[in-house]
């Protein structure tokens, strides 16, 4: 079954906008326009197809829209997959990727964003003033990440690869979509002609910007994520991630 929907999930500050634009632009450049879906599930303020929680009715309408168009629709989200989305992915009606980053670098980037929001009168992350506050937020996001990574047909994408090896990331996305297109051209178009929310774009900030004790504490807490999806990510499959080991599974209550 050809997928009807492509969910581009990302933890915040993980290159998720760049990753979404790679998917969206790949489809668009191959003749599958990704104009905004005229449905209530899509954020009414944003031009791109950004979704939060999805009901069964809304998912059914999205699938009908994709069938009418005759090709997949790319949807960006920061939410964990709702039950109907889980079923769609398990059935092959949808595929996805999940963007993540070393939690220590996420925390530093979130604090940067928070400071900028306070200076400009913005709301996003403005309440965050300490590293501990960011890690409380990241722990919740980690639960959402594991909910995506436990599913089949979900490709893990690491921030350092998205931001600094964009051509290879483009190749992986094209392969997952089954599209034949030059990944170098795709990466160039996205990086030069699309909004990607680029910030500092610095590799591995935490060794220079975080004290050793805090860094070690967080590395211990998130050891399974760091070991499997960062240090050993070369062993991950491109299109389908096998079921996560027990330490990355959510409990039944989640």
mmCIF file of C-alpha atoms in Angstrom, residues 18 30 39 57 76 139 163 178 202 245:
data_model
loop_
_atom_site.group_PDB
_atom_site.id
_atom_site.type_symbol
_atom_site.label_atom_id
_atom_site.label_comp_id
_atom_site.label_asym_id
_atom_site.label_seq_id
_atom_site.Cartn_x
_atom_site.Cartn_y
_atom_site.Cartn_z
ATOM 1 C CA UNK A 18 14.578 21.564 7.975
ATOM 2 C CA UNK A 30 8.649 15.641 -8.014
ATOM 3 C CA UNK A 39 -9.252 21.076 6.798
ATOM 4 C CA UNK A 57 -12.652 12.025 11.850
ATOM 5 C CA UNK A 76 4.536 18.544 10.492
ATOM 6 C CA UNK A 139 11.577 14.520 29.534
ATOM 7 C CA UNK A 163 21.920 20.080 9.925
ATOM 8 C CA UNK A 178 10.414 6.107 -3.172
ATOM 9 C CA UNK A 202 26.794 24.818 15.947
ATOM 10 C CA UNK A 245 14.027 -2.439 23.123
#
